[in-house]
mmCIF file with all atom_site columns, C-alpha atoms and ligand atoms in Angstrom:
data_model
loop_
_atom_site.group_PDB
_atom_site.id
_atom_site.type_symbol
_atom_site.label_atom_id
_atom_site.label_alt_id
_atom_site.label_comp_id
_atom_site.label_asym_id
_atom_site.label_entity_id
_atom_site.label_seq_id
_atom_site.pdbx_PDB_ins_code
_atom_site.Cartn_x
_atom_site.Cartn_y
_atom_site.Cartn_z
_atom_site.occupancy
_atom_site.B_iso_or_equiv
_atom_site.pdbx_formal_charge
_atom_site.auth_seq_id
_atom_site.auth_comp_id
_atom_site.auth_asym_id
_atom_site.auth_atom_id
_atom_site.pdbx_PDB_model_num
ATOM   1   C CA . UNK A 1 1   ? -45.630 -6.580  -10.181 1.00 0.00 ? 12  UNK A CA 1
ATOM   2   C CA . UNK A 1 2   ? -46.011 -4.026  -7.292  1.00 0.00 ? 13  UNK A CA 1
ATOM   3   C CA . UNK A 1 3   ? -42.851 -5.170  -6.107  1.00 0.00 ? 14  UNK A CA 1
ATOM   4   C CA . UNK A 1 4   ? -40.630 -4.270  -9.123  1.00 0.00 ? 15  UNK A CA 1
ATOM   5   C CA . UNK A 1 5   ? -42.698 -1.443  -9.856  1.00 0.00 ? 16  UNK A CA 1
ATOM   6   C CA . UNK A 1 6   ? -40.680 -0.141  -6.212  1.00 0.00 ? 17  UNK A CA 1
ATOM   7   C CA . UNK A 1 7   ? -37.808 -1.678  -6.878  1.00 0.00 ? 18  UNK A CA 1
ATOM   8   C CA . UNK A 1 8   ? -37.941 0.331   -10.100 1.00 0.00 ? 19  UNK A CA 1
ATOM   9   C CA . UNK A 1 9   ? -38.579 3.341   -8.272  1.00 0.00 ? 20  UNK A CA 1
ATOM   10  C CA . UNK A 1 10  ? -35.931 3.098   -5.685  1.00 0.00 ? 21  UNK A CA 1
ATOM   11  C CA . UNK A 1 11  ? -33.052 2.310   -7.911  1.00 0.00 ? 22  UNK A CA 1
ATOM   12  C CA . UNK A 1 12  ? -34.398 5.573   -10.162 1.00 0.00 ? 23  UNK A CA 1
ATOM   13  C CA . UNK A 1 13  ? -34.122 7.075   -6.798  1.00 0.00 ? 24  UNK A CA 1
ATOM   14  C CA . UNK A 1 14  ? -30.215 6.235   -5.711  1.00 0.00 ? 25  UNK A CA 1
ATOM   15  C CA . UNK A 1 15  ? -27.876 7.458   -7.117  1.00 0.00 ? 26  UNK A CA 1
ATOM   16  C CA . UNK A 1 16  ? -25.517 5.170   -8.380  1.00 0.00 ? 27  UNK A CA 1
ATOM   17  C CA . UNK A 1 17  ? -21.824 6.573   -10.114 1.00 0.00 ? 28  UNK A CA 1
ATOM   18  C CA . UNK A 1 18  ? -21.303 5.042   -13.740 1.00 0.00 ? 29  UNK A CA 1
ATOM   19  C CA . UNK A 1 19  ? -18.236 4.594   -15.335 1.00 0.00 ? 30  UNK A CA 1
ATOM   20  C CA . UNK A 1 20  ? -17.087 8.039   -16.803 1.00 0.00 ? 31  UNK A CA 1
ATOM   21  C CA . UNK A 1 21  ? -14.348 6.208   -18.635 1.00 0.00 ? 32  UNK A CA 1
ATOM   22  C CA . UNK A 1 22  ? -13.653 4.652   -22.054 1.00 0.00 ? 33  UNK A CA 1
ATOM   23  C CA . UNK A 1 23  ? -10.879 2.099   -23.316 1.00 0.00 ? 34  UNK A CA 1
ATOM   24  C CA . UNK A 1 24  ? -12.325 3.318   -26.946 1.00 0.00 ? 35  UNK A CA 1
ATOM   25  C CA . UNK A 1 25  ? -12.362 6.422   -27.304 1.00 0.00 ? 36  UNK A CA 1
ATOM   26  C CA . UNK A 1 26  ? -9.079  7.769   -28.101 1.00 0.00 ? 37  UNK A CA 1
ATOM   27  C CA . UNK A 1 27  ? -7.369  9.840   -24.590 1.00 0.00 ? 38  UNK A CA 1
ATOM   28  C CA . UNK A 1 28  ? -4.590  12.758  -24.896 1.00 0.00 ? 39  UNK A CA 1
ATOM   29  C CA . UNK A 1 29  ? -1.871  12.231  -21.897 1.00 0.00 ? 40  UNK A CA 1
ATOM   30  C CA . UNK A 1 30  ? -3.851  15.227  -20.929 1.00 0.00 ? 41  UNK A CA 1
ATOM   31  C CA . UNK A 1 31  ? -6.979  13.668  -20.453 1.00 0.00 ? 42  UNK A CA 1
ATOM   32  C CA . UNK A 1 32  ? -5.626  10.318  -19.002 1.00 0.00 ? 43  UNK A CA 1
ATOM   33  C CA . UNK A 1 33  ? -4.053  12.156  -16.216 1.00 0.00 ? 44  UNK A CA 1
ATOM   34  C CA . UNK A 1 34  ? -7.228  14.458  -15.627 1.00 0.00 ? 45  UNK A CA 1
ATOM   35  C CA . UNK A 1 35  ? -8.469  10.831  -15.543 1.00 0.00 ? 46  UNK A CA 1
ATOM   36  C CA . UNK A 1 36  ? -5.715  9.525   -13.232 1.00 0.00 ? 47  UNK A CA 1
ATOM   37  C CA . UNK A 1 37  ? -6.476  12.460  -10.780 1.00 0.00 ? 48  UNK A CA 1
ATOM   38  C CA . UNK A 1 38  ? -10.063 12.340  -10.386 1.00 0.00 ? 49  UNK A CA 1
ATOM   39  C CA . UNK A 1 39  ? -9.467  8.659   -9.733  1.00 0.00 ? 50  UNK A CA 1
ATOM   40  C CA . UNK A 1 40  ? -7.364  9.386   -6.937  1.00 0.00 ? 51  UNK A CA 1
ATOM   41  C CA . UNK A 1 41  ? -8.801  12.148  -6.007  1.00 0.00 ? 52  UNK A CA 1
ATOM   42  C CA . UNK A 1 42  ? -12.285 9.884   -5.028  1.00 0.00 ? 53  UNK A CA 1
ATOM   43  C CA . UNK A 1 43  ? -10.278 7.028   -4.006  1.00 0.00 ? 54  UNK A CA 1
ATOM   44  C CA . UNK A 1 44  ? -7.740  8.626   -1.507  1.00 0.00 ? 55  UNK A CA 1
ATOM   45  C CA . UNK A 1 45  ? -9.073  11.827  -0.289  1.00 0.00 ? 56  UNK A CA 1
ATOM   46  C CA . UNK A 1 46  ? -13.398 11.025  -0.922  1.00 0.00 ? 57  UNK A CA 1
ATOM   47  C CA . UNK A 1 47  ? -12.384 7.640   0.082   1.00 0.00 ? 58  UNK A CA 1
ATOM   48  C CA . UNK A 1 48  ? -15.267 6.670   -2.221  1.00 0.00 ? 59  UNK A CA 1
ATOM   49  C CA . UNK A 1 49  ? -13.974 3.268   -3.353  1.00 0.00 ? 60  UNK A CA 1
ATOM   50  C CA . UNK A 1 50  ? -17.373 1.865   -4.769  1.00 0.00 ? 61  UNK A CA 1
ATOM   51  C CA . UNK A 1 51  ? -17.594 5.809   -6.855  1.00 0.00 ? 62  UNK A CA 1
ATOM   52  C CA . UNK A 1 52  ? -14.445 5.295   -7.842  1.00 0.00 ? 63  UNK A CA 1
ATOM   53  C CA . UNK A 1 53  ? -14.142 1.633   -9.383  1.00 0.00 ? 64  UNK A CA 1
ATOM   54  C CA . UNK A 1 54  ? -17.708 2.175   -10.758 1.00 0.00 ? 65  UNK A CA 1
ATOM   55  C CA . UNK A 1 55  ? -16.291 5.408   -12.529 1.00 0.00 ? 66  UNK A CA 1
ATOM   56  C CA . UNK A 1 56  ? -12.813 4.089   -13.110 1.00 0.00 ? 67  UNK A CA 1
ATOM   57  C CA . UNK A 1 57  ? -12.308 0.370   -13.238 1.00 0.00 ? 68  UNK A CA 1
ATOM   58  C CA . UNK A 1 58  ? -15.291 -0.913  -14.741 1.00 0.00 ? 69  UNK A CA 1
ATOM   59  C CA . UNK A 1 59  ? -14.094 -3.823  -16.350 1.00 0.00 ? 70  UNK A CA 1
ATOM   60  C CA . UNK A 1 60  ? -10.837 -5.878  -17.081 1.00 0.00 ? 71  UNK A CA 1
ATOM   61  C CA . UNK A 1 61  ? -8.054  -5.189  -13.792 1.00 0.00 ? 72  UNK A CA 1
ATOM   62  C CA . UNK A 1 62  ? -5.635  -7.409  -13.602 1.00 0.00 ? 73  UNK A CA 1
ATOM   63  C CA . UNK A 1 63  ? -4.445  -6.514  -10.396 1.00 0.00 ? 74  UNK A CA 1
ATOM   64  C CA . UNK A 1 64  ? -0.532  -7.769  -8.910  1.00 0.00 ? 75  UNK A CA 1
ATOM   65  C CA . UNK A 1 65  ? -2.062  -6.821  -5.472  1.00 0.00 ? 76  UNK A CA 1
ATOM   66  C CA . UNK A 1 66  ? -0.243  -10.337 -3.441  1.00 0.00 ? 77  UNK A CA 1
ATOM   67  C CA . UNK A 1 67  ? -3.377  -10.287 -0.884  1.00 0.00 ? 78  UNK A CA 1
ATOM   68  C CA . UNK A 1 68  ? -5.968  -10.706 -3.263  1.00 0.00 ? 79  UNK A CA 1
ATOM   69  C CA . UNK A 1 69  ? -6.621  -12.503 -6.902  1.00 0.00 ? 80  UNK A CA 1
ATOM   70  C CA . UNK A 1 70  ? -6.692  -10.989 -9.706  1.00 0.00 ? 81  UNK A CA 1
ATOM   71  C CA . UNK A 1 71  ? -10.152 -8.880  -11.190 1.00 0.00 ? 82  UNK A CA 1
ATOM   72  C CA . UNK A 1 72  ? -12.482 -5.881  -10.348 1.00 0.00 ? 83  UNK A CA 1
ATOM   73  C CA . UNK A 1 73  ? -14.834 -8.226  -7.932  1.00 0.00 ? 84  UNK A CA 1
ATOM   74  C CA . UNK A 1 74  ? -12.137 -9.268  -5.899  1.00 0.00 ? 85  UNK A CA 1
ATOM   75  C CA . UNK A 1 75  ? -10.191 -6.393  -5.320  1.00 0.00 ? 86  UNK A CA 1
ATOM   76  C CA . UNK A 1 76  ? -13.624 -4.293  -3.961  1.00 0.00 ? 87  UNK A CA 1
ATOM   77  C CA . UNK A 1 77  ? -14.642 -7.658  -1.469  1.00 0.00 ? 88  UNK A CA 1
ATOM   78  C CA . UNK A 1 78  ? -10.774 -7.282  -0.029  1.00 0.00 ? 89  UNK A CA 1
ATOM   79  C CA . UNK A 1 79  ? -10.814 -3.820  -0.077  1.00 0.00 ? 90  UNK A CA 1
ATOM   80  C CA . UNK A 1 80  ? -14.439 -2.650  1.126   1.00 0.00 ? 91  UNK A CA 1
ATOM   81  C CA . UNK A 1 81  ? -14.487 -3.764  4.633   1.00 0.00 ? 92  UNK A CA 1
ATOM   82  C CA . UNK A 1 82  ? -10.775 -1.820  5.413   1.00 0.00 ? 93  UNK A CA 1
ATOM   83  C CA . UNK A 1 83  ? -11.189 1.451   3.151   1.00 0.00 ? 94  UNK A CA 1
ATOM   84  C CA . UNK A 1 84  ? -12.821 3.707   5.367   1.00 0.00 ? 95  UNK A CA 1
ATOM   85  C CA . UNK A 1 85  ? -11.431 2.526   8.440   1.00 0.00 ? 96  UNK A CA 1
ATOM   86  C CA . UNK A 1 86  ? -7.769  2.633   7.207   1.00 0.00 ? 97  UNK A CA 1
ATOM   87  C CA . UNK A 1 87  ? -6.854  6.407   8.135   1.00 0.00 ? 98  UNK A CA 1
ATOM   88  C CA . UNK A 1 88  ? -5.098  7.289   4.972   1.00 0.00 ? 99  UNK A CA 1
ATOM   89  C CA . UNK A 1 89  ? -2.195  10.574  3.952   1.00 0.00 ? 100 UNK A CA 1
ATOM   90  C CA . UNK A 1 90  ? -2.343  11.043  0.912   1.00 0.00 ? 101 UNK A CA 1
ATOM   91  C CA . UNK A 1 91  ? 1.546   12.246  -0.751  1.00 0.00 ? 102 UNK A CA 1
ATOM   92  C CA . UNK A 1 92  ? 1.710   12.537  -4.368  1.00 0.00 ? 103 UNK A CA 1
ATOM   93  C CA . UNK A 1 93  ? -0.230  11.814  -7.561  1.00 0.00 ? 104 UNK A CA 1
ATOM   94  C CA . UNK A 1 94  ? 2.003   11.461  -10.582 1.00 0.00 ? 105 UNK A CA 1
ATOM   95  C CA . UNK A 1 95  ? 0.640   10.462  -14.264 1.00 0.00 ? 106 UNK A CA 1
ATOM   96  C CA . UNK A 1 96  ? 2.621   9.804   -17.492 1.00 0.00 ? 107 UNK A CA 1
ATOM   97  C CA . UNK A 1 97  ? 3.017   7.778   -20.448 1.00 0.00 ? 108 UNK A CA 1
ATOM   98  C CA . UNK A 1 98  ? -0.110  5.672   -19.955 1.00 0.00 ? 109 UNK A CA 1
ATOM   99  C CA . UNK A 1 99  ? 1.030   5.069   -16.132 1.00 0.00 ? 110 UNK A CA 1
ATOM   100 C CA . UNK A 1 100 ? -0.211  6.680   -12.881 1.00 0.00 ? 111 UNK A CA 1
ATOM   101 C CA . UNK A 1 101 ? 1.187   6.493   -9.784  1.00 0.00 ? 112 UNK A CA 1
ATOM   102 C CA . UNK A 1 102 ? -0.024  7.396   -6.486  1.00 0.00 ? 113 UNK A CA 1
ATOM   103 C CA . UNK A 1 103 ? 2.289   7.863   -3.104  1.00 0.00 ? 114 UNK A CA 1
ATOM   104 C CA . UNK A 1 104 ? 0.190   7.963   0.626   1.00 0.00 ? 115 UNK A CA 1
ATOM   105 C CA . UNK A 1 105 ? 0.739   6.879   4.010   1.00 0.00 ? 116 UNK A CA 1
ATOM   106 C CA . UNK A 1 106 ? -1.610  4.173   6.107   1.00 0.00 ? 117 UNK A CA 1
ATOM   107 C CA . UNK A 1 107 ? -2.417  2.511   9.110   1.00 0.00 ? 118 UNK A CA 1
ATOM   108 C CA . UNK A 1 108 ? -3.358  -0.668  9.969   1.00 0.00 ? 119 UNK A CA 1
ATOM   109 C CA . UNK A 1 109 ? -3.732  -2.502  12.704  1.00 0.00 ? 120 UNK A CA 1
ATOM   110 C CA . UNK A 1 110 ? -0.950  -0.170  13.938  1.00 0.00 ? 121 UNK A CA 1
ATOM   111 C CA . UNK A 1 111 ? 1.275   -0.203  11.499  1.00 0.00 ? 122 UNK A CA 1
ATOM   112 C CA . UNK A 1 112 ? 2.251   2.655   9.437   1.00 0.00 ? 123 UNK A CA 1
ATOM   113 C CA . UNK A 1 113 ? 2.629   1.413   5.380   1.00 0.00 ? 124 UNK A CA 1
ATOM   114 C CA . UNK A 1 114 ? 4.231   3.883   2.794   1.00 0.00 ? 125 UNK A CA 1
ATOM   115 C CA . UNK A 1 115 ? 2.420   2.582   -0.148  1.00 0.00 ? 126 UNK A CA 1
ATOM   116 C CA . UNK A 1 116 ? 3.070   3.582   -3.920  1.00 0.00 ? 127 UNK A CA 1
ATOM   117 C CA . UNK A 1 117 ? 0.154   2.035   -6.175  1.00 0.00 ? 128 UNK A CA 1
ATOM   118 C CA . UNK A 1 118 ? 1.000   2.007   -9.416  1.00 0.00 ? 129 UNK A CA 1
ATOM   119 C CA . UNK A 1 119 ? -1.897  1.579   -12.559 1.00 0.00 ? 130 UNK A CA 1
ATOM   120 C CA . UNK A 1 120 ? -1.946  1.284   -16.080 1.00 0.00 ? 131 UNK A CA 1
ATOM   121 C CA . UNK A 1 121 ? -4.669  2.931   -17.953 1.00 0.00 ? 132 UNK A CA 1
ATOM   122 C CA . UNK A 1 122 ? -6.468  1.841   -21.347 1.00 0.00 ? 133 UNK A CA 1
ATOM   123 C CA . UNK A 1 123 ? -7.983  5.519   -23.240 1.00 0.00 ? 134 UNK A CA 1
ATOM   124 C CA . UNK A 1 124 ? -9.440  7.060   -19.900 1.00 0.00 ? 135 UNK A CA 1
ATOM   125 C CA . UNK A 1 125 ? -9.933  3.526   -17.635 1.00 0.00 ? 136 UNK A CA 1
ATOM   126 C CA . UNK A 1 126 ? -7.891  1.454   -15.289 1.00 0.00 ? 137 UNK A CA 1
ATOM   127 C CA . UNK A 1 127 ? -6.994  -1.609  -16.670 1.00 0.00 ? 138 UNK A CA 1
ATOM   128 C CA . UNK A 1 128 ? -4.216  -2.994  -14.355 1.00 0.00 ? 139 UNK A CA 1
ATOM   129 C CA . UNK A 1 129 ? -2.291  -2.316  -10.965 1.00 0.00 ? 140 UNK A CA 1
ATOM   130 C CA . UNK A 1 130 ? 0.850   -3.046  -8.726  1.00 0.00 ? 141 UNK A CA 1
ATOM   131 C CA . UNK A 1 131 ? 1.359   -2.905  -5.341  1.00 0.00 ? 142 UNK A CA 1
ATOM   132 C CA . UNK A 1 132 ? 4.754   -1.582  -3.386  1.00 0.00 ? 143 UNK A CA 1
ATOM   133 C CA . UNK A 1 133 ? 4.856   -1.681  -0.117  1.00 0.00 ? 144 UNK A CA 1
ATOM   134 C CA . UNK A 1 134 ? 7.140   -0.812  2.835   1.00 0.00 ? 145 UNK A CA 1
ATOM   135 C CA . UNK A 1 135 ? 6.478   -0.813  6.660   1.00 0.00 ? 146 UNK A CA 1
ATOM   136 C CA . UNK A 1 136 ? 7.427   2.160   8.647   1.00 0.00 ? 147 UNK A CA 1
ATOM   137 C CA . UNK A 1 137 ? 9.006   1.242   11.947  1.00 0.00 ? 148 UNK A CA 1
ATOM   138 C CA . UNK A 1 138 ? 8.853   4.380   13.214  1.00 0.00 ? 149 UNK A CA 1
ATOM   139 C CA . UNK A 1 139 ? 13.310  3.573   14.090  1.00 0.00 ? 150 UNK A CA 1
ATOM   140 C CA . UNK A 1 140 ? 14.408  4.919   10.677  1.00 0.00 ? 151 UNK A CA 1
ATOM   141 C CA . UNK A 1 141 ? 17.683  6.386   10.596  1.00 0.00 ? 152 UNK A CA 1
ATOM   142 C CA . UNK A 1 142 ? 16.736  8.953   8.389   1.00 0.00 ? 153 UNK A CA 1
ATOM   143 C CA . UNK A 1 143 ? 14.362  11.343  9.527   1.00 0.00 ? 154 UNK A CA 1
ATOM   144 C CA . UNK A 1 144 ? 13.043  12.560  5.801   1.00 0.00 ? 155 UNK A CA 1
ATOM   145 C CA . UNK A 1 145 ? 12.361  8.255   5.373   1.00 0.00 ? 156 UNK A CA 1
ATOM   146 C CA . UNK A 1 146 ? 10.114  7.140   2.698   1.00 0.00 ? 157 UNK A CA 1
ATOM   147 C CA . UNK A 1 147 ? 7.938   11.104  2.392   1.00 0.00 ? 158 UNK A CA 1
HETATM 148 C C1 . NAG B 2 .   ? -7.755  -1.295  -24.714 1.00 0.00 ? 7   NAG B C1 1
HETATM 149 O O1 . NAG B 2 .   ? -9.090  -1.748  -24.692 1.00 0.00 ? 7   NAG B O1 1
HETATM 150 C C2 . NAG B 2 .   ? -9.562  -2.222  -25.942 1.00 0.00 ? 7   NAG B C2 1
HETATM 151 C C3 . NAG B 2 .   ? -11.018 -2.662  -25.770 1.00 0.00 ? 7   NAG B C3 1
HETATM 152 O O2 . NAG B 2 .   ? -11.791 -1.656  -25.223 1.00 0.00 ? 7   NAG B O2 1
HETATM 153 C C4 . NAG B 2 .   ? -8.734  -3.398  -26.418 1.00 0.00 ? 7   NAG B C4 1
HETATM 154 O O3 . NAG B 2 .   ? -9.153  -3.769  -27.705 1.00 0.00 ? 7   NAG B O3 1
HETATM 155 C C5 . NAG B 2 .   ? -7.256  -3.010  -26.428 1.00 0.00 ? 7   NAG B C5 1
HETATM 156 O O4 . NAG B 2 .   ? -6.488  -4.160  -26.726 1.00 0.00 ? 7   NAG B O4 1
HETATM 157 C C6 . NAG B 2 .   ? -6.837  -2.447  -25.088 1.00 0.00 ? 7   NAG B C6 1
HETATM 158 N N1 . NAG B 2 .   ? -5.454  -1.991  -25.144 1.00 0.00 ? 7   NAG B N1 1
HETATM 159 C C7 . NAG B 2 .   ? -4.566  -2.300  -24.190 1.00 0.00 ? 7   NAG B C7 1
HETATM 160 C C8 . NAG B 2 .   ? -3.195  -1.738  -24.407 1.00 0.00 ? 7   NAG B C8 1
HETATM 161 O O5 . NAG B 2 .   ? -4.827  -2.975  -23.228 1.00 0.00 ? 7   NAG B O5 1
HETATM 162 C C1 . NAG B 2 .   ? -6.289  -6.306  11.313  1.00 0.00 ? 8   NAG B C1 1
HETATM 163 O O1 . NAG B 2 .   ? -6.030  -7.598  11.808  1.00 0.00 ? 8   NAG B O1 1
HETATM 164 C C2 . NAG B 2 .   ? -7.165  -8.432  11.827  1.00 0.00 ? 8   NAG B C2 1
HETATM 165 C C3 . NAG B 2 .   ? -6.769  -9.735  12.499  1.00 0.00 ? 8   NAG B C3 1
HETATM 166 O O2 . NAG B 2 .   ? -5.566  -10.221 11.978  1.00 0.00 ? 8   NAG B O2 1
HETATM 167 C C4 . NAG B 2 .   ? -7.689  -8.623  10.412  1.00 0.00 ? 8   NAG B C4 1
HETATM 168 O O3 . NAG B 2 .   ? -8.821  -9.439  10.405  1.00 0.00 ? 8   NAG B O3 1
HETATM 169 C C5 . NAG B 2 .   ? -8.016  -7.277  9.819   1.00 0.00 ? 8   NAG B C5 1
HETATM 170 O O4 . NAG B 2 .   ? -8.422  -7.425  8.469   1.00 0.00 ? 8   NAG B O4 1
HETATM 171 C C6 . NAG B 2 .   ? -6.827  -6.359  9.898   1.00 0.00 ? 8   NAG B C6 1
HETATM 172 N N1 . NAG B 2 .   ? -7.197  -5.022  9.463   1.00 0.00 ? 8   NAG B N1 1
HETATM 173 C C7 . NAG B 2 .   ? -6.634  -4.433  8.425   1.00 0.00 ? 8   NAG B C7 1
HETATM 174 C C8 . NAG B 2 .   ? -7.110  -3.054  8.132   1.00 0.00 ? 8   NAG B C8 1
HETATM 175 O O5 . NAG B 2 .   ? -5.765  -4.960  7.748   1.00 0.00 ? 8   NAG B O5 1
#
């Protein structure tokens, strides 16, 4: 009893993000891409990936990511022990007609990645993602290459 009487207490006490999203309630372009941009906004410049799944991507993602299977559980064990080590430039955020896309610049273990995620949302939510990828060798022959 005393137990989950503190265990009570301490989750009262943390304080834990809830999804701000609906796939229900019916979402202008307008508010999808306020939406889209608080999203990225938490995920690439916060770097808050647990705020912004819990807020964001609370249910269904079918995600095309090739490292990982699909769903919500998956994608946070791949992506929670890299995040916040993986120094991270964020580009561009871009939202319309139910799509968002966001352009940044990574590196790991080294190597520099231009990434371009790509999501779908459902009302206000993220319901599904892609992945494109290309590696930066640094021996481009153009010097504006890939930003
Ligand atoms: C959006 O989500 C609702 C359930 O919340 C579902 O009924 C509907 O099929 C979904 N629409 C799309 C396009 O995924
Ligand atoms: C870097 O490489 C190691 C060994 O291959 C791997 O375990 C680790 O996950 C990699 N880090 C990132 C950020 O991909």
């Amino acid at each position: 009893m005393r137990r989950t009487a503190l265990f009570a207490l301490l989750a009262s006490l943390l304080p834990v993000s809830r999804c701000v999203c609906s796939t229900t309630d019916p979402a202008t372009e307008g508010q999808q891409y306020e939406a889209f941009k608080d999203f990225s906004n938490l995920f690439l410049t916060q770097r808050d990936l647990d705020k912004a799944f819990n807020e964001y991507i609370p249910g269904e993602y079918i995600n095309h990511n090739p490292d990982v299977q699909s769903g919500r559980e998956n994608a946070l064990n791949y992506l929670r022990p890299i995040w916040t080590s993986t120094p991270v430039v964020p580009a561009a955020v871009f939202f319309g007609q139910g799509f968002g896309l966001i352009h940044y610049k990574v590196e790991r273990n080294g190597t520099s990645i231009a990434i371009m995620d790509r999501y779908r949302l459902n009302g206000t939510c993220i319901v599904e993602h892609w992945d494109l990828r290309q590696t930066i060798t640094g021996n481009e022959a153009n010097p504006i290459a890939f930003f």
